[in-house]
mmCIF file of C-alpha atoms in Angstrom:
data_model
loop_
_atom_site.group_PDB
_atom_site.id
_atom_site.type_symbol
_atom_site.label_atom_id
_atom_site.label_comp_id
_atom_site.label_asym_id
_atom_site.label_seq_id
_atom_site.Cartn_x
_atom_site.Cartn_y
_atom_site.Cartn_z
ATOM 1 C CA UNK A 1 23.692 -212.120 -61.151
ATOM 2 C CA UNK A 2 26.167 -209.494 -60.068
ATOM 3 C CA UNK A 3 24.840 -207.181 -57.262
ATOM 4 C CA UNK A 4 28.117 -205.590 -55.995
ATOM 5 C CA UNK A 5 28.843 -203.417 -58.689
ATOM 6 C CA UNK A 6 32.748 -202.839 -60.119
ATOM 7 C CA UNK A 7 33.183 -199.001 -59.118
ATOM 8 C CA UNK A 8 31.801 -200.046 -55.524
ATOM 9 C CA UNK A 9 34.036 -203.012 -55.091
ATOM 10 C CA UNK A 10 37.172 -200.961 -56.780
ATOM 11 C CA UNK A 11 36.490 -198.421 -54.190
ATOM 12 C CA UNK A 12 36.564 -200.620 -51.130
ATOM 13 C CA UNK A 13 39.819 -202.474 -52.199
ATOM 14 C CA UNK A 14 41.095 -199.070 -52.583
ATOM 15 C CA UNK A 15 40.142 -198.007 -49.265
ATOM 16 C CA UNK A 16 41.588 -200.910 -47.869
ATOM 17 C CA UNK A 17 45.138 -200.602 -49.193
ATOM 18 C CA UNK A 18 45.362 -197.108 -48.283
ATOM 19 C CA UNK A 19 44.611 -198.292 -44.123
ATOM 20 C CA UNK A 20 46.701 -200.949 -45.308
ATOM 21 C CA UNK A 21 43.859 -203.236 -44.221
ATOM 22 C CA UNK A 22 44.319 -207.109 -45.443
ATOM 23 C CA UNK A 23 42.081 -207.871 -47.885
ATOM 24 C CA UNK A 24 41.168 -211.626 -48.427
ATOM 25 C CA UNK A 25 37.774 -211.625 -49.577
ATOM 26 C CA UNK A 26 36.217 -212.198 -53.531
ATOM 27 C CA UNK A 27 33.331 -210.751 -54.606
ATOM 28 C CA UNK A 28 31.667 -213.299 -54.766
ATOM 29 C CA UNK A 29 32.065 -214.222 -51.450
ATOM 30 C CA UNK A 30 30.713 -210.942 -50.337
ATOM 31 C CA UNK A 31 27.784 -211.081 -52.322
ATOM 32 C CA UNK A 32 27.345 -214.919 -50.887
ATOM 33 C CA UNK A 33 27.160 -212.812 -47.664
ATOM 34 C CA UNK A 34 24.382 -210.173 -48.918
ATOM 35 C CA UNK A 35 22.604 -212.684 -49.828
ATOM 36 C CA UNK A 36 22.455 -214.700 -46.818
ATOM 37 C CA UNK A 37 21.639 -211.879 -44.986
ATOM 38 C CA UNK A 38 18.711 -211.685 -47.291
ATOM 39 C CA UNK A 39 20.107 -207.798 -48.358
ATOM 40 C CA UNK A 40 19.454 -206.390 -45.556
ATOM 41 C CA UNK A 41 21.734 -204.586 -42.828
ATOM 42 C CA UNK A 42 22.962 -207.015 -40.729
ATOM 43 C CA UNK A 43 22.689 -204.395 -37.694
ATOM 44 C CA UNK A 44 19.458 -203.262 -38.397
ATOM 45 C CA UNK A 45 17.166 -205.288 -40.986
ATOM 46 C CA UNK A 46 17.099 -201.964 -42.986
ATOM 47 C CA UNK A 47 16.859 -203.488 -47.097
ATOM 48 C CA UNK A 48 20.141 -202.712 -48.775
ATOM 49 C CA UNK A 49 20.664 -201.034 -52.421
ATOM 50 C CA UNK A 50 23.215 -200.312 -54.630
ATOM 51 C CA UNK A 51 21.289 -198.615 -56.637
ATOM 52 C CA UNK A 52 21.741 -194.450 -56.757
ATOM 53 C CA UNK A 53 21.220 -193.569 -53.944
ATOM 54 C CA UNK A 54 22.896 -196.768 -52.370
ATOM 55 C CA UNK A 55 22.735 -197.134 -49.279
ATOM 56 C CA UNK A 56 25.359 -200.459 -48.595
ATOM 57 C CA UNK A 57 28.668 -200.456 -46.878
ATOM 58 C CA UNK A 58 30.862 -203.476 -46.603
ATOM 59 C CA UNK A 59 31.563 -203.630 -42.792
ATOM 60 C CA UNK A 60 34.617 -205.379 -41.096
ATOM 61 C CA UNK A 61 32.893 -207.124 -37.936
ATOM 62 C CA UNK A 62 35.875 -207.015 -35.667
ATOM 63 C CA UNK A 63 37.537 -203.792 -36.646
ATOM 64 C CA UNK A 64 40.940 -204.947 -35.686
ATOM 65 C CA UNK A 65 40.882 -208.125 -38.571
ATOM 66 C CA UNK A 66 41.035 -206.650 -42.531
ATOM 67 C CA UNK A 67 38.591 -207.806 -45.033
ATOM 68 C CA UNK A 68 38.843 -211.683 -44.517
ATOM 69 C CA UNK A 69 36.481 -214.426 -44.456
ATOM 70 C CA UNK A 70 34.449 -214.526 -41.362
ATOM 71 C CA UNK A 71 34.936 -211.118 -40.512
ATOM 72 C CA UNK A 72 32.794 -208.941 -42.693
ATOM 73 C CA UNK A 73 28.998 -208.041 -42.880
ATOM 74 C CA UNK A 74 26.950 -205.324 -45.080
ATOM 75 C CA UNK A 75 24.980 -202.873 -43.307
ATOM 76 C CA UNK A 76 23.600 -199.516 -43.720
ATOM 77 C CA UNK A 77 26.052 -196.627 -44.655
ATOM 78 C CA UNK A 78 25.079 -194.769 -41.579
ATOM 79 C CA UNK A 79 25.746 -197.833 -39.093
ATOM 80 C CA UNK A 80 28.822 -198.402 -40.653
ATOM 81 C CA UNK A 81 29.418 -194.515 -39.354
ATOM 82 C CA UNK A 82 28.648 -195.241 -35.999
ATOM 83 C CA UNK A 83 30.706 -198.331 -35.569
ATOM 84 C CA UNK A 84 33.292 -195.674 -35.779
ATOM 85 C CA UNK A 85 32.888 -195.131 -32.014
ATOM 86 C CA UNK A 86 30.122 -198.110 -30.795
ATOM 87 C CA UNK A 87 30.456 -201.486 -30.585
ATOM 88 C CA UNK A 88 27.676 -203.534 -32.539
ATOM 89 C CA UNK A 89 25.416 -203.916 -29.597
ATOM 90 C CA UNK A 90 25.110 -199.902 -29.029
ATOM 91 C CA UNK A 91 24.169 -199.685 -32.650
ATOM 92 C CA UNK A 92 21.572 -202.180 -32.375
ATOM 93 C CA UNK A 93 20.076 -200.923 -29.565
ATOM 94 C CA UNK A 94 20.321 -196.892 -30.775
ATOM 95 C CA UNK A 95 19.281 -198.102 -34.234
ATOM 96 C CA UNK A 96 15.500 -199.361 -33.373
#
């Protein structure tokens, strides 16, 4: 069953290439990944959706790697925000 849908997927390649961020991953790998996180934020536990209004962001866990196996997580749209300027910890801690 496909969960990450096309447009959402397009978009993130797309968003890669123009950071020119590498991007090594499959879908299915990253829906291998939602799944073992049981589809929910990694960060937070918060259930994911990518269902109008979705809520999901494909997150790069060290910021400094691209898209590549080992390195990326789904959380929450608005965590995702915040990693902007605080490391994973900070989230956690602000987030609950």
């Amino acid at each position: 069953m496909e969960i990450i849908n096309s447009n959402y997927w397009q978009k993130a390649q797309i968003g890669a290439k123009n950071r020119n961020l590498a991007w090594r991953i499959t879908k299915k790998y990253a829906q291998t990944i939602l799944k073992k996180q049981k589809y929910k934020c990694a960060l937070t536990g918060v259930k994911l959706t990518f269902e109008y209004p979705s809520n999901c962001s494909l997150d790069r866990i060290n910021n400094k790697l691209g898209y590549i196996k080992g390195n990326i997580q789904w959380v929450c749209r608005e965590v995702n925000a915040m990693k902007s300027y605080l490391d994973n910890e900070t989230v956690i801690r602000v987030s609950c």
